[in-house]
Tab-separated table of C-alpha atoms in Angstrom:
chain	number	residue	atom	x	y	z
A	1	MET	CA	147.137	88.845	111.788
A	2	GLY	CA	144.037	87.548	110.008
A	3	ARG	CA	140.707	86.541	111.495
A	4	THR	CA	140.188	83.277	113.347
A	5	TYR	CA	137.222	81.027	112.601
A	6	PHE	CA	136.187	78.576	115.312
A	7	VAL	CA	134.289	75.811	113.566
A	8	GLU	CA	131.878	73.167	114.854
A	9	GLU	CA	133.708	69.836	114.734
A	10	ALA	CA	130.875	68.091	112.852
A	11	ILE	CA	131.403	70.475	109.912
A	12	GLY	CA	134.798	68.871	109.236
A	13	GLN	CA	133.137	65.479	108.735
A	14	TYR	CA	130.375	67.029	106.605
A	15	LEU	CA	132.891	68.681	104.261
A	16	SER	CA	134.925	65.464	104.106
A	17	ASN	CA	131.826	63.518	103.041
A	18	LEU	CA	131.077	66.077	100.322
A	19	SER	CA	134.636	65.809	98.976
A	20	MET	CA	134.208	62.070	98.494
A	21	LYS	CA	131.397	62.528	95.976
A	22	VAL	CA	132.445	62.098	92.372
A	23	GLN	CA	132.032	65.699	91.173
A	24	PRO	CA	134.492	68.216	89.756
A	25	TYR	CA	133.398	70.715	92.403
A	26	VAL	CA	130.864	71.399	95.157
A	27	THR	CA	129.914	74.848	96.451
A	28	GLY	CA	128.087	75.877	99.588
A	29	LEU	CA	127.526	78.413	102.361
A	30	LEU	CA	129.072	78.901	105.794
A	31	ILE	CA	126.646	79.899	108.563
A	32	GLY	CA	127.577	81.355	111.922
A	33	GLN	CA	128.143	84.483	113.950
A	34	CYS	CA	130.617	87.361	113.805
A	35	SER	CA	132.200	89.057	116.771
A	36	VAL	CA	134.893	91.695	117.053
A	37	GLN	CA	137.635	89.259	118.033
A	38	LYS	CA	136.658	85.974	116.386
A	39	ASP	CA	134.002	84.306	114.251
A	40	TYR	CA	132.016	81.137	114.876
A	41	VAL	CA	130.909	78.725	112.133
A	42	ILE	CA	128.155	76.399	113.328
A	43	GLN	CA	126.929	74.975	110.029
A	44	ALA	CA	127.950	74.422	106.401
A	45	VAL	CA	125.360	73.691	103.702
A	46	ARG	CA	126.023	72.631	100.132
A	47	THR	CA	124.324	74.371	97.216
A	48	PRO	CA	121.320	72.279	96.136
A	49	PRO	CA	121.702	70.884	92.599
A	50	LYS	CA	119.391	72.215	89.903
A	51	GLU	CA	117.214	69.693	88.116
A	52	GLU	CA	118.865	70.396	84.769
A	53	GLN	CA	122.347	70.182	86.325
A	54	LYS	CA	122.149	66.481	87.036
A	55	GLU	CA	124.067	65.965	83.834
A	56	VAL	CA	127.872	65.753	83.994
A	57	ILE	CA	129.461	69.167	84.608
A	58	ASN	CA	132.411	70.233	82.461
A	59	PRO	CA	135.391	69.297	84.684
A	60	SER	CA	137.898	71.500	82.903
A	61	LYS	CA	136.595	74.908	84.029
A	62	LEU	CA	134.720	76.605	86.867
A	63	GLU	CA	132.802	78.815	84.430
A	64	SER	CA	129.794	76.543	84.788
A	65	ILE	CA	129.248	77.771	88.370
A	66	ASP	CA	125.769	79.291	88.454
A	67	GLU	CA	126.245	82.499	90.441
A	68	GLU	CA	122.548	83.413	90.301
A	69	TRP	CA	121.516	79.998	91.669
A	70	ILE	CA	124.003	80.253	94.558
A	71	THR	CA	122.885	83.781	95.529
A	72	ALA	CA	119.229	82.683	95.371
A	73	HIS	CA	120.093	79.809	97.722
A	74	ALA	CA	121.820	82.250	100.089
A	75	SER	CA	118.696	84.447	100.160
A	76	GLN	CA	116.490	81.467	101.000
A	77	VAL	CA	118.870	80.268	103.721
A	78	SER	CA	119.120	83.738	105.297
A	79	ARG	CA	115.344	83.657	105.876
A	80	MET	CA	115.813	80.508	107.943
A	81	LEU	CA	118.369	82.059	110.277
A	82	PRO	CA	117.322	83.579	113.616
A	83	GLY	CA	118.864	86.773	114.948
A	84	GLY	CA	122.624	86.653	115.475
A	85	LEU	CA	123.264	84.181	112.661
A	86	LEU	CA	124.233	85.104	109.126
A	87	VAL	CA	125.892	83.763	106.007
A	88	LEU	CA	129.573	84.132	106.925
A	89	GLY	CA	131.014	83.099	103.609
A	90	VAL	CA	131.251	80.547	100.836
A	91	PHE	CA	133.139	77.271	100.440
A	92	ILE	CA	134.199	75.296	97.387
A	93	ILE	CA	135.546	71.756	97.170
A	94	THR	CA	137.373	71.022	93.925
A	95	CYS	CA	139.459	68.353	92.282
A	96	PRO	CA	143.205	69.189	92.021
A	97	GLU	CA	142.855	70.249	88.368
A	98	LEU	CA	140.579	73.155	89.334
A	99	SER	CA	142.411	74.328	92.448
A	100	LYS	CA	144.230	77.177	90.689
A	101	ASP	CA	140.996	78.803	89.510
A	102	SER	CA	139.112	78.246	92.760
A	103	GLN	CA	140.147	81.433	94.526
A	104	ASN	CA	138.945	83.718	91.728
A	105	ALA	CA	135.629	81.881	91.630
A	106	LEU	CA	135.310	82.130	95.419
A	107	ARG	CA	136.003	85.861	95.404
A	108	LYS	CA	133.205	86.482	92.899
A	109	LEU	CA	130.787	84.346	94.909
A	110	VAL	CA	131.598	86.045	98.230
A	111	PHE	CA	130.803	89.502	96.829
A	112	ALA	CA	127.764	88.305	94.850
A	113	VAL	CA	126.216	86.616	97.892
A	114	GLU	CA	126.778	89.650	100.141
A	115	LYS	CA	125.313	92.003	97.512
A	116	SER	CA	122.229	89.817	97.192
A	117	LEU	CA	121.675	89.671	100.960
A	118	THR	CA	122.258	93.403	101.461
A	119	LYS	CA	119.486	94.288	98.977
A	120	ARG	CA	116.874	92.586	101.150
A	121	ARG	CA	117.799	94.223	104.439
A	122	LEU	CA	115.766	96.991	106.037
A	123	TRP	CA	118.594	97.823	108.453
A	124	LYS	CA	122.068	99.231	107.966
A	125	PRO	CA	125.219	97.675	109.432
A	126	ALA	CA	126.931	99.520	112.276
A	127	GLU	CA	130.232	101.295	111.610
A	128	GLU	CA	132.178	98.972	113.895
A	129	GLU	CA	130.611	95.859	112.419
A	130	VAL	CA	132.806	93.113	110.945
A	131	SER	CA	132.687	93.312	107.142
A	132	GLU	CA	135.036	90.433	106.315
A	133	ARG	CA	133.569	87.259	104.807
A	134	ALA	CA	135.203	83.861	104.493
A	135	ALA	CA	136.270	82.066	101.312
A	136	LEU	CA	137.060	78.434	102.125
A	137	GLN	CA	138.854	76.268	99.563
A	138	ILE	CA	139.249	72.487	99.957
A	139	CYS	CA	141.045	70.053	97.669
A	140	SER	CA	139.070	66.819	97.316
A	141	ALA	CA	142.212	64.723	96.821
A	142	THR	CA	144.649	66.103	99.421
A	143	LYS	CA	141.943	67.432	101.840
A	144	LYS	CA	144.016	70.607	102.159
A	145	VAL	CA	141.998	73.495	103.623
A	146	VAL	CA	142.785	77.120	102.750
A	147	CYS	CA	140.743	79.871	104.382
A	148	ARG	CA	140.902	83.502	103.304
A	149	THR	CA	138.737	86.555	103.915
A	150	TYR	CA	137.580	89.498	101.823
A	151	ASP	CA	136.297	92.861	103.021
A	152	VAL	CA	132.894	93.038	101.301
A	153	GLN	CA	132.689	96.798	101.917
A	154	ASP	CA	135.707	97.255	99.638
A	155	PRO	CA	135.197	96.022	96.025
A	156	LYS	CA	138.961	96.132	95.487
A	157	SER	CA	139.688	94.094	98.612
A	158	SER	CA	142.441	91.504	98.326
A	159	ALA	CA	142.484	88.143	100.072
A	160	LYS	CA	143.752	87.917	103.660
A	161	PRO	CA	144.795	84.656	105.330
A	162	ALA	CA	142.573	83.355	108.129
A	163	ASP	CA	142.812	80.532	110.681
A	164	TRP	CA	140.318	77.656	110.496
A	165	LYS	CA	140.095	75.802	113.835
A	166	TYR	CA	137.722	72.982	114.722
A	167	GLN	CA	136.169	72.841	118.176
A	168	SER	CA	133.740	70.381	119.723
A	169	ALA	CA	130.415	71.508	121.212
A	170	LEU	CA	131.007	75.022	119.886
A	171	SER	CA	127.385	76.177	120.166
A	172	ALA	CA	126.147	73.690	122.767
A	173	SER	CA	125.386	76.391	125.362
A	174	TRP	CA	124.722	79.624	123.504
A	175	PHE	CA	122.481	82.253	125.033
A	176	ALA	CA	119.053	82.961	123.511
A	177	LEU	CA	116.894	86.090	123.710
A	178	ASP	CA	113.178	85.613	123.109
A	179	CYS	CA	110.423	88.158	122.609
A	180	THR	CA	106.950	88.484	121.133
A	181	VAL	CA	106.228	91.749	119.333
A	182	ASN	CA	102.668	92.924	118.763
A	183	VAL	CA	102.386	94.386	115.286
A	184	ASN	CA	99.704	96.802	114.109
A	185	ILE	CA	101.045	98.680	111.089
A	186	HIS	CA	98.885	100.848	108.825
A	187	ILE	CA	100.485	101.514	105.442
A	188	PRO	CA	98.791	103.893	102.972
A	189	LEU	CA	98.994	102.983	99.291
A	190	LEU	CA	99.712	106.195	97.403
A	191	ALA	CA	97.632	106.783	94.282
A	192	THR	CA	100.652	108.427	92.658
A	193	SER	CA	102.577	105.125	92.670
A	194	SER	CA	102.909	103.640	89.216
A	195	ASN	CA	100.544	100.700	88.746
A	196	HIS	CA	99.692	100.820	92.461
A	197	ASP	CA	102.933	99.002	93.282
A	198	LEU	CA	101.742	97.160	96.372
A	199	GLU	CA	105.057	95.532	97.275
A	200	LYS	CA	107.020	98.785	96.992
A	201	ASN	CA	104.499	100.675	99.157
A	202	ILE	CA	104.635	98.015	101.851
A	203	LYS	CA	108.441	98.022	101.849
A	204	ASN	CA	108.416	101.795	102.356
A	205	GLY	CA	105.966	101.371	105.240
A	206	LEU	CA	108.120	98.645	106.798
A	207	ASN	CA	111.165	100.927	106.521
A	208	ARG	CA	109.408	103.494	108.721
A	209	TRP	CA	108.391	100.776	111.179
A	210	ALA	CA	111.958	99.391	111.221
A	211	LYS	CA	113.234	102.777	112.417
A	212	GLN	CA	110.771	102.601	115.320
A	213	ILE	CA	112.155	99.193	116.277
A	214	GLU	CA	115.722	100.547	116.098
A	215	ASP	CA	114.749	103.330	118.529
A	216	SER	CA	112.875	101.026	120.925
A	217	VAL	CA	113.886	100.231	124.496
A	218	PHE	CA	114.620	96.575	125.305
A	219	LEU	CA	114.160	95.157	128.802
A	220	ILE	CA	116.197	92.020	129.523
A	221	SER	CA	114.695	90.142	132.465
A	222	GLY	CA	112.768	93.315	133.278
A	223	GLN	CA	115.831	95.578	133.324
A	224	VAL	CA	117.464	98.106	131.019
A	225	LYS	CA	121.114	97.078	130.836
A	226	ASP	CA	124.105	99.142	129.800
A	227	ASP	CA	125.219	98.523	126.197
A	228	ASP	CA	128.811	97.743	127.155
A	229	ALA	CA	127.880	95.449	130.040
A	230	GLU	CA	128.397	91.704	129.690
A	231	LEU	CA	125.166	89.914	128.834
A	232	LEU	CA	125.989	86.941	131.062
A	233	GLU	CA	127.271	89.025	133.982
A	234	GLY	CA	126.540	87.287	137.256
A	235	GLN	CA	125.782	83.952	135.559
A	236	LYS	CA	128.013	80.913	135.797
A	237	LYS	CA	129.451	79.738	132.503
A	238	SER	CA	129.185	75.982	131.987
A	239	ARG	CA	132.542	74.406	131.151
A	240	GLY	CA	133.170	71.061	129.600
A	241	ASN	CA	129.482	70.539	128.911
A	242	THR	CA	128.965	68.758	125.597
A	243	GLN	CA	125.187	68.470	125.978
A	244	SER	CA	123.229	71.112	124.102
A	245	SER	CA	121.414	73.378	126.546
A	246	SER	CA	120.438	76.935	125.772
A	247	GLN	CA	119.863	79.649	128.366
A	248	PHE	CA	116.774	81.686	127.504
A	249	SER	CA	115.992	85.227	128.546
A	250	ASP	CA	112.613	86.864	128.000
A	251	VAL	CA	112.815	90.353	126.509
A	252	LYS	CA	110.178	93.098	126.478
A	253	VAL	CA	110.169	95.644	123.661
A	254	LEU	CA	108.975	99.174	124.423
A	255	THR	CA	108.303	101.283	121.336
A	256	GLN	CA	107.895	105.054	121.410
A	257	LEU	CA	104.303	106.249	121.075
A	258	SER	CA	105.212	109.805	120.143
A	259	GLN	CA	108.238	111.940	119.451
A	260	GLY	CA	109.655	114.351	121.975
A	261	SER	CA	108.936	118.061	121.918
A	262	SER	CA	112.323	118.710	120.325
A	263	HIS	CA	111.182	116.940	117.145
A	264	ARG	CA	109.213	119.046	114.702
A	265	SER	CA	106.080	117.309	113.469
A	266	THR	CA	104.621	118.032	110.033
A	267	ALA	CA	101.402	116.807	108.488
A	268	THR	CA	100.742	116.109	104.835
A	269	VAL	CA	97.674	115.182	102.823
A	270	GLN	CA	98.225	112.416	100.297
A	271	ILE	CA	95.774	110.895	97.849
A	272	CYS	CA	95.755	107.129	98.408
A	273	SER	CA	94.406	104.216	96.440
A	274	GLY	CA	93.918	102.151	99.564
A	275	SER	CA	95.783	100.847	102.584
A	276	VAL	CA	97.429	97.752	104.000
A	277	ASN	CA	97.131	96.704	107.633
A	278	LEU	CA	99.581	94.256	109.195
A	279	LYS	CA	98.264	92.817	112.447
A	280	GLY	CA	99.388	90.084	114.772
A	281	ALA	CA	102.040	88.973	117.243
A	282	VAL	CA	105.370	87.742	115.881
A	283	LYS	CA	107.766	85.457	117.696
A	284	CYS	CA	111.377	86.638	117.564
A	285	ARG	CA	114.596	85.035	118.729
A	286	ALA	CA	118.300	85.826	118.680
A	287	TYR	CA	121.345	83.816	119.735
A	288	THR	CA	124.720	84.954	120.962
A	289	HIS	CA	127.973	83.118	121.664
A	290	ASN	CA	128.947	82.456	125.283
A	291	ASN	CA	132.380	84.107	125.148
A	292	LYS	CA	131.627	87.276	127.147
A	293	PRO	CA	128.993	88.708	124.762
A	294	LYS	CA	128.022	92.346	125.202
A	295	VAL	CA	124.454	93.524	125.777
A	296	LYS	CA	124.734	95.743	122.701
A	297	GLU	CA	125.521	92.750	120.456
A	298	ALA	CA	122.580	90.731	121.765
A	299	ILE	CA	120.056	93.578	121.470
A	300	GLN	CA	121.252	94.392	117.967
A	301	ALA	CA	120.779	90.752	116.928
A	302	LEU	CA	117.243	90.709	118.354
A	303	LYS	CA	116.301	94.005	116.672
A	304	ARG	CA	117.389	92.638	113.329
A	305	ASP	CA	115.430	89.446	113.830
A	306	ILE	CA	112.271	91.463	114.567
A	307	ILE	CA	112.745	93.494	111.392
A	308	ASN	CA	113.793	90.533	109.252
A	309	THR	CA	110.983	88.195	110.272
A	310	LEU	CA	108.184	90.586	109.315
A	311	SER	CA	109.902	91.629	106.098
A	312	ASP	CA	110.550	87.987	105.141
A	313	ARG	CA	106.933	87.014	105.762
A	314	CYS	CA	105.696	89.785	103.487
A	315	GLU	CA	108.147	88.667	100.776
A	316	ILE	CA	106.975	85.064	101.083
A	317	LEU	CA	103.325	86.174	100.898
A	318	PHE	CA	103.933	88.171	97.705
A	319	GLU	CA	105.827	85.288	96.157
A	320	ASP	CA	102.865	83.063	96.953
A	321	LEU	CA	100.399	85.589	95.478
A	322	ILE	CA	102.481	85.871	92.302
A	323	ILE	CA	102.557	82.080	91.931
A	324	ASN	CA	98.797	81.751	92.503
A	325	GLU	CA	97.505	84.941	90.846
A	326	GLY	CA	100.161	85.669	88.230
A	327	PRO	CA	103.070	88.157	88.066
A	328	HIS	CA	101.109	90.732	86.041
A	329	LYS	CA	98.335	91.223	88.582
A	330	LYS	CA	98.777	94.736	89.983
A	331	ASP	CA	95.317	95.827	91.167
A	332	PHE	CA	94.449	93.807	94.255
A	333	GLU	CA	90.866	93.622	95.484
A	334	MET	CA	89.905	93.927	99.130
A	335	ALA	CA	91.235	90.832	100.826
A	336	TYR	CA	92.669	89.439	104.031
A	337	HIS	CA	95.745	87.260	103.718
A	338	VAL	CA	97.299	85.171	106.447
A	339	LEU	CA	101.031	85.666	106.870
A	340	PRO	CA	103.074	82.467	107.159
A	341	GLN	CA	103.694	81.239	110.695
A	342	ARG	CA	107.185	80.944	112.057
A	343	LEU	CA	108.479	77.632	113.307
A	344	PHE	CA	111.748	76.551	114.906
A	345	VAL	CA	113.816	73.415	114.355
A	346	PRO	CA	116.771	72.233	116.509
A	347	VAL	CA	120.257	71.696	115.124
A	348	ALA	CA	121.935	68.451	116.146
A	349	GLY	CA	124.589	68.957	118.852
A	350	SER	CA	123.731	72.642	119.241
A	351	SER	CA	121.528	74.776	121.446
A	352	VAL	CA	120.719	76.924	118.407
A	353	MET	CA	117.446	76.452	116.539
A	354	LEU	CA	116.897	77.420	112.912
A	355	SER	CA	113.568	78.724	111.660
A	356	ASP	CA	111.251	78.537	108.687
A	357	TYR	CA	107.814	79.808	107.639
A	358	ARG	CA	104.707	77.788	106.879
A	359	PHE	CA	101.267	78.679	105.571
A	360	GLY	CA	98.337	77.095	107.406
A	361	GLU	CA	97.417	74.735	104.573
A	362	GLU	CA	101.030	73.642	104.047
A	363	ALA	CA	101.845	70.103	105.177
A	364	ILE	CA	104.629	69.427	107.673
A	365	GLY	CA	106.180	67.164	105.054
A	366	GLU	CA	106.803	70.203	102.820
A	367	VAL	CA	108.708	71.887	105.657
A	368	GLN	CA	110.828	68.759	106.080
A	369	GLU	CA	111.576	68.689	102.343
A	370	ARG	CA	112.591	72.358	102.435
A	371	PHE	CA	115.096	71.736	105.242
A	372	VAL	CA	116.647	68.889	103.266
A	373	GLU	CA	116.834	70.985	100.100
A	374	MET	CA	118.009	74.281	101.599
A	375	LEU	CA	120.039	73.182	104.633
A	376	ASP	CA	120.831	69.563	103.776
A	377	GLN	CA	119.331	68.601	107.131
A	378	SER	CA	116.779	65.921	107.979
A	379	VAL	CA	114.098	67.049	110.422
A	380	GLN	CA	111.718	64.907	112.452
A	381	ALA	CA	108.100	66.079	112.468
A	382	GLU	CA	107.943	65.960	116.276
A	383	ASP	CA	110.957	68.316	116.535
A	384	ILE	CA	109.223	71.143	114.650
A	385	GLN	CA	107.996	73.818	117.053
A	386	ILE	CA	105.196	76.154	115.954
A	387	THR	CA	104.931	78.918	118.517
A	388	GLU	CA	102.654	81.505	116.910
A	389	GLU	CA	99.047	82.327	116.358
A	390	ILE	CA	97.689	83.689	113.076
A	391	ASN	CA	98.992	87.014	111.716
A	392	THR	CA	97.106	88.765	108.933
A	393	VAL	CA	97.518	91.280	106.145
A	394	GLY	CA	94.428	93.306	105.243
A	395	ILE	CA	94.432	94.990	101.820
A	396	CYS	CA	91.756	97.676	101.560
A	397	PRO	CA	91.659	99.370	98.139
A	398	VAL	CA	89.798	102.563	97.289
A	399	THR	CA	87.930	102.648	93.990
A	400	ASP	CA	90.021	104.125	91.220
A	401	ASN	CA	87.184	106.367	89.931
A	402	VAL	CA	87.260	109.259	92.352
A	403	ASP	CA	84.440	111.653	91.446
A	404	ASP	CA	84.931	115.383	90.905
A	405	THR	CA	83.438	116.307	94.290
A	406	GLN	CA	85.909	114.066	96.134
A	407	GLN	CA	88.781	115.389	94.063
A	408	LYS	CA	87.792	119.004	94.804
A	409	GLN	CA	87.508	118.218	98.518
A	410	LEU	CA	90.972	116.633	98.540
A	411	THR	CA	92.454	119.547	96.606
A	412	LYS	CA	90.760	122.053	98.916
A	413	ALA	CA	92.003	120.170	102.003
A	414	THR	CA	95.519	120.118	100.611
A	415	LEU	CA	95.451	123.853	99.882
A	416	LEU	CA	94.044	124.659	103.338
A	417	LEU	CA	96.728	122.545	105.014
A	418	LYS	CA	99.476	124.227	102.995
A	419	LEU	CA	98.005	127.602	103.900
A	420	GLN	CA	98.014	126.659	107.600
A	421	GLN	CA	101.591	125.361	107.396
A	422	ASN	CA	102.726	128.646	105.784
A	423	MET	CA	100.472	130.977	107.814
A	424	GLY	CA	103.475	132.474	109.566
A	425	VAL	CA	105.029	133.451	106.253
A	426	VAL	CA	101.729	134.944	105.019
A	427	ILE	CA	101.291	137.046	108.190
A	428	ALA	CA	104.903	138.228	108.067
A	429	ALA	CA	104.493	139.281	104.438
A	430	ALA	CA	101.267	141.120	105.233
A	431	VAL	CA	102.886	143.009	108.129
A	432	ALA	CA	105.818	143.993	105.904
A	433	VAL	CA	103.505	145.336	103.187
A	434	PHE	CA	101.401	147.256	105.748
A	435	ALA	CA	104.535	148.801	107.294
A	436	SER	CA	105.780	149.920	103.874
A	437	ILE	CA	102.450	151.617	103.030
A	438	PHE	CA	102.294	153.286	106.428
A	439	SER	CA	105.863	154.659	106.222
A	440	PHE	CA	105.276	155.871	102.660
A	441	ASN	CA	102.120	157.793	103.694
A	442	TYR	CA	103.797	159.145	106.824
A	443	PHE	CA	106.815	160.613	105.017
A	444	SER	CA	104.600	161.910	102.184
A	445	ASP	CA	102.613	163.973	104.737
């Protein structure tokens, strides 16, 4: 028995409208949420056309599909998804002449998209997590829909049949978890890094911070709940309600200040070329379906949103710096940069809100254009919710010319620290030597 995909009814009309356009094929992404028993698709978005692709595409083959462009689109869309939502798969709408080759093209796209998204993540999927992704094929003439899945953890995976079922008001009353996380991260920039690779150093620092978030304690409505408990336990589930209304729960995140006594702590001295400080308060949100969700699923979704949102902001900042200062600029001067603010936008007929990031000087009109381009969705300016204050990145370099005195002090400090760390070995060796001399003299006498 294959997987079952419950699909928002409006998606059927959206795909039907796309199939009516005079094109040999249209590709796009499926967005939704996975669960152990079933999957939920709440939105489908077509791949935006490239400027140079406005010419007529060769209708005889699917070789003209731009895999790199589609994976880049998937990466941009994944930034706009709150916790709990992900790119569930890929769809393609073709004319009858291309139907035979569609499945091979879909298979390549499914694996390429997942590989691209996995590279960006600072978290690892759980062992029990669903690893199947959807490949949806639609014939523009007959409107026939064929849904299959591939296990993206297995490169040799073969297609499995899946059910594609439309349902009205699918995400009209999903549950939302909200939290604000205060961030104050100090990341040293190692002098040994080639060309002072700022982005790589920050990613390493964020990896350490991500582990702290994974180990944090989450209080839902002021309580620590059991992982296997139902998130909505004790709450009445609304039935037959087609109006979008989300239930919100405020979550507090408690991070560990220090490790327990069972953990061995070691200190190291490292020569640094500077440091980066990330400071601010980030708004995080995760959604979960209303079909008996577990606490563990909801907390996991929120953890990933916390990690993703800070990582995405840093990526966006570096992309902006590269555009404005050039890709070959490696040595950054002391500066304070403002991270992009997060904003939320409602989805029609759903309680779920999608997100985006905006720099302070960026006009609201640019955000609206981005939603049309990336998600094929028109957004009213008054519907855009900005819920954050300013978050900053401080880059504090150290001068490259370290004088001899400083170098000697650093070397001396390093040697002293190593001596202290290995003092036990030194003392043990000294005792052994002394005992050998004493026994030799004793037996000689």
